Amino acid sequence: MQNPPANTPKIDDSANADPSDGVDLVIETGASPPPARLEALVATATAYANAASSENTRSAYAKDWRHFTAWCRREGFDPMPPSSQVIGLYIGACASGTASGSVIGTTAGDRKRNAPPLSVATIERRLSGLAWNFTQRGAPIDRSDRHIATVLAGIRRKHGKPPRQKEAVLGEDIKAMVDTLGHDLRGLRDRAILLLGFAGGLRRSEIVGLDIVRDDHSDGHGWIEIFPGQGVLLTLRGKTGWREVEVGRGASDQTCPVVALERWIRFGRIARGPLFRRIFKDNKTIDVERLSDKHVARLVKQTALAAGVRADLPEAERAGLFAGHSLRAGLASSAEIEERYVQKQLGHASAEMTRQYQRRRDRFRTNLTKASGL
């Protein structure tokens, strides 16, 4: 096998490197500094490499790496090069609650590790973070290795629980939720967020990532184009690439997402930049910065509780039912239309994924028992 050229850029494989700021490409040129032309090429390649994953993803993976390396130091292991046996021990410690470095008490005798066991989903996500970090350091791991795969299978078998899905807000729920909002600037903005997010089947990051017009230099996830008398076309950059989402006009102006969007744009005087923005306490001044996606989650929860959605359940249980994903699941559960259209709107690659979002409360509408003659 031929050795790579001396000036070939490579990813920094230092165990202490923190990739939260992005991939770090370095050049090996011996004692002499790299030529300016090669430095420019590396800078360009680095920018593209960092664009392969979002800042939030890199930040989460960096936290996973810090947790793993801290555990290795406490247990006397070297994080690099990767060892499937050590990783198996680590995820086992995560499942048992012994992988945390936090302590309680003030004296040496009182100190003990104090952390609840991690869920199966968290352990799987953390394992993905470690795999990403090892790959960035030029030492990929084999997750199918028996020291990792068998431990993970045992964790799933012993600690796995049915998934807890967020409650879907249906069409009538959305109508009641927007009725709880005022008609000031904040109310106009939040009404447009709820109706557009529901009708478009959007993720909360997609909602706040919209710009009023196309801007190739924006940090957003897409833009809108309003077609008078018809609806609004959303061009979105999602996990699987670009897609277009059509949101048509509703039967009533009170609950029409397009009307709500037009009112927010007009009264908010949004001409360019982010579509949804923070509003200051005076309820008159609109910030230029993009609204946080956490606002969507809070908005859905607050309005659902205020509207009495799922009032048949205890208050403490209701508080944990709703989040930003309730809008996306709500469209899939409410739309009385062929499944393929819902699948396209949500941007799912398979109908199976779309069916996971369909959470109707009126179950057993199709009774196969009676249909079979019993």
JSON list of N, CA and C in Angstrom, two decimals, residues 21 28 67 91 137 149 152 164 179 207 211 251 275 280 299 316 320-321 325 331 337 367:
[
{"chain": "A", "resi": 21, "resn": "ASP", "atom": "N", "xyz": [-16.09, 22.78, 18.06]},
{"chain": "A", "resi": 21, "resn": "ASP", "atom": "CA", "xyz": [-15.93, 23.95, 17.19]},
{"chain": "A", "resi": 21, "resn": "ASP", "atom": "C", "xyz": [-15.81, 23.55, 15.72]},
{"chain": "A", "resi": 28, "resn": "GLU", "atom": "N", "xyz": [0.54, 17.97, 7.21]},
{"chain": "A", "resi": 28, "resn": "GLU", "atom": "CA", "xyz": [1.86, 17.49, 7.59]},
{"chain": "A", "resi": 28, "resn": "GLU", "atom": "C", "xyz": [2.85, 17.85, 6.49]},
{"chain": "A", "resi": 67, "resn": "HIS", "atom": "N", "xyz": [-17.55, 13.31, 28.53]},
{"chain": "A", "resi": 67, "resn": "HIS", "atom": "CA", "xyz": [-18.03, 12.38, 29.55]},
{"chain": "A", "resi": 67, "resn": "HIS", "atom": "C", "xyz": [-17.26, 11.06, 29.48]},
{"chain": "A", "resi": 91, "resn": "ILE", "atom": "N", "xyz": [-20.59, 1.69, 28.37]},
{"chain": "A", "resi": 91, "resn": "ILE", "atom": "CA", "xyz": [-22.05, 1.73, 28.21]},
{"chain": "A", "resi": 91, "resn": "ILE", "atom": "C", "xyz": [-22.73, 0.90, 29.29]},
{"chain": "A", "resi": 137, "resn": "ARG", "atom": "N", "xyz": [-11.22, 11.39, 14.64]},
{"chain": "A", "resi": 137, "resn": "ARG", "atom": "CA", "xyz": [-9.82, 11.23, 15.05]},
{"chain": "A", "resi": 137, "resn": "ARG", "atom": "C", "xyz": [-9.10, 10.16, 14.24]},
{"chain": "A", "resi": 149, "resn": "ALA", "atom": "N", "xyz": [-21.82, -4.85, 20.91]},
{"chain": "A", "resi": 149, "resn": "ALA", "atom": "CA", "xyz": [-23.17, -5.24, 20.48]},
{"chain": "A", "resi": 149, "resn": "ALA", "atom": "C", "xyz": [-23.89, -6.09, 21.51]},
{"chain": "A", "resi": 152, "resn": "LEU", "atom": "N", "xyz": [-24.90, -3.94, 24.54]},
{"chain": "A", "resi": 152, "resn": "LEU", "atom": "CA", "xyz": [-26.02, -3.07, 24.19]},
{"chain": "A", "resi": 152, "resn": "LEU", "atom": "C", "xyz": [-27.31, -3.88, 24.06]},
{"chain": "A", "resi": 164, "resn": "ARG", "atom": "N", "xyz": [-42.24, 6.81, 24.77]},
{"chain": "A", "resi": 164, "resn": "ARG", "atom": "CA", "xyz": [-43.25, 7.76, 25.23]},
{"chain": "A", "resi": 164, "resn": "ARG", "atom": "C", "xyz": [-43.36, 8.87, 24.19]},
{"chain": "A", "resi": 179, "resn": "ASP", "atom": "N", "xyz": [-57.35, 30.23, 19.87]},
{"chain": "A", "resi": 179, "resn": "ASP", "atom": "CA", "xyz": [-58.33, 31.10, 20.50]},
{"chain": "A", "resi": 179, "resn": "ASP", "atom": "C", "xyz": [-57.86, 31.64, 21.84]},
{"chain": "A", "resi": 207, "resn": "ILE", "atom": "N", "xyz": [-39.67, 25.49, 11.63]},
{"chain": "A", "resi": 207, "resn": "ILE", "atom": "CA", "xyz": [-40.53, 26.66, 11.78]},
{"chain": "A", "resi": 207, "resn": "ILE", "atom": "C", "xyz": [-39.68, 27.91, 12.00]},
{"chain": "A", "resi": 211, "resn": "ASP", "atom": "N", "xyz": [-36.92, 31.86, 6.57]},
{"chain": "A", "resi": 211, "resn": "ASP", "atom": "CA", "xyz": [-36.68, 33.27, 6.24]},
{"chain": "A", "resi": 211, "resn": "ASP", "atom": "C", "xyz": [-37.84, 33.78, 5.41]},
{"chain": "A", "resi": 251, "resn": "ALA", "atom": "N", "xyz": [-60.42, 27.06, 5.24]},
{"chain": "A", "resi": 251, "resn": "ALA", "atom": "CA", "xyz": [-61.82, 27.38, 4.97]},
{"chain": "A", "resi": 251, "resn": "ALA", "atom": "C", "xyz": [-62.26, 28.65, 5.70]},
{"chain": "A", "resi": 275, "resn": "LEU", "atom": "N", "xyz": [-38.11, 34.90, 9.58]},
{"chain": "A", "resi": 275, "resn": "LEU", "atom": "CA", "xyz": [-39.56, 35.12, 9.56]},
{"chain": "A", "resi": 275, "resn": "LEU", "atom": "C", "xyz": [-40.12, 35.31, 10.96]},
{"chain": "A", "resi": 280, "resn": "PHE", "atom": "N", "xyz": [-39.78, 42.16, 22.15]},
{"chain": "A", "resi": 280, "resn": "PHE", "atom": "CA", "xyz": [-39.36, 42.68, 23.45]},
{"chain": "A", "resi": 280, "resn": "PHE", "atom": "C", "xyz": [-40.57, 42.90, 24.37]},
{"chain": "A", "resi": 299, "resn": "LEU", "atom": "N", "xyz": [-44.69, 27.21, 23.55]},
{"chain": "A", "resi": 299, "resn": "LEU", "atom": "CA", "xyz": [-45.94, 27.75, 23.04]},
{"chain": "A", "resi": 299, "resn": "LEU", "atom": "C", "xyz": [-46.98, 26.64, 22.89]},
{"chain": "A", "resi": 316, "resn": "ALA", "atom": "N", "xyz": [-50.99, 17.09, 36.25]},
{"chain": "A", "resi": 316, "resn": "ALA", "atom": "CA", "xyz": [-49.56, 16.78, 36.25]},
{"chain": "A", "resi": 316, "resn": "ALA", "atom": "C", "xyz": [-49.19, 15.93, 35.03]},
{"chain": "A", "resi": 320, "resn": "GLY", "atom": "N", "xyz": [-46.76, 17.06, 30.70]},
{"chain": "A", "resi": 320, "resn": "GLY", "atom": "CA", "xyz": [-45.67, 16.42, 29.99]},
{"chain": "A", "resi": 320, "resn": "GLY", "atom": "C", "xyz": [-46.06, 15.83, 28.65]},
{"chain": "A", "resi": 321, "resn": "LEU", "atom": "N", "xyz": [-47.31, 16.06, 28.22]},
{"chain": "A", "resi": 321, "resn": "LEU", "atom": "CA", "xyz": [-47.79, 15.44, 26.99]},
{"chain": "A", "resi": 321, "resn": "LEU", "atom": "C", "xyz": [-47.44, 16.22, 25.73]},
{"chain": "A", "resi": 325, "resn": "HIS", "atom": "N", "xyz": [-43.29, 18.69, 18.76]},
{"chain": "A", "resi": 325, "resn": "HIS", "atom": "CA", "xyz": [-43.60, 17.56, 17.89]},
{"chain": "A", "resi": 325, "resn": "HIS", "atom": "C", "xyz": [-45.09, 17.26, 17.83]},
{"chain": "A", "resi": 331, "resn": "LEU", "atom": "N", "xyz": [-50.88, 16.81, 12.45]},
{"chain": "A", "resi": 331, "resn": "LEU", "atom": "CA", "xyz": [-51.27, 16.81, 11.04]},
{"chain": "A", "resi": 331, "resn": "LEU", "atom": "C", "xyz": [-51.42, 15.38, 10.53]},
{"chain": "A", "resi": 337, "resn": "ILE", "atom": "N", "xyz": [-56.94, 12.06, 4.36]},
{"chain": "A", "resi": 337, "resn": "ILE", "atom": "CA", "xyz": [-56.46, 12.08, 2.99]},
{"chain": "A", "resi": 337, "resn": "ILE", "atom": "C", "xyz": [-55.55, 10.88, 2.79]},
{"chain": "A", "resi": 367, "resn": "ASN", "atom": "N", "xyz": [-62.62, -2.19, 12.40]},
{"chain": "A", "resi": 367, "resn": "ASN", "atom": "CA", "xyz": [-62.76, -3.37, 13.24]},
{"chain": "A", "resi": 367, "resn": "ASN", "atom": "C", "xyz": [-62.56, -4.62, 12.38]}
]
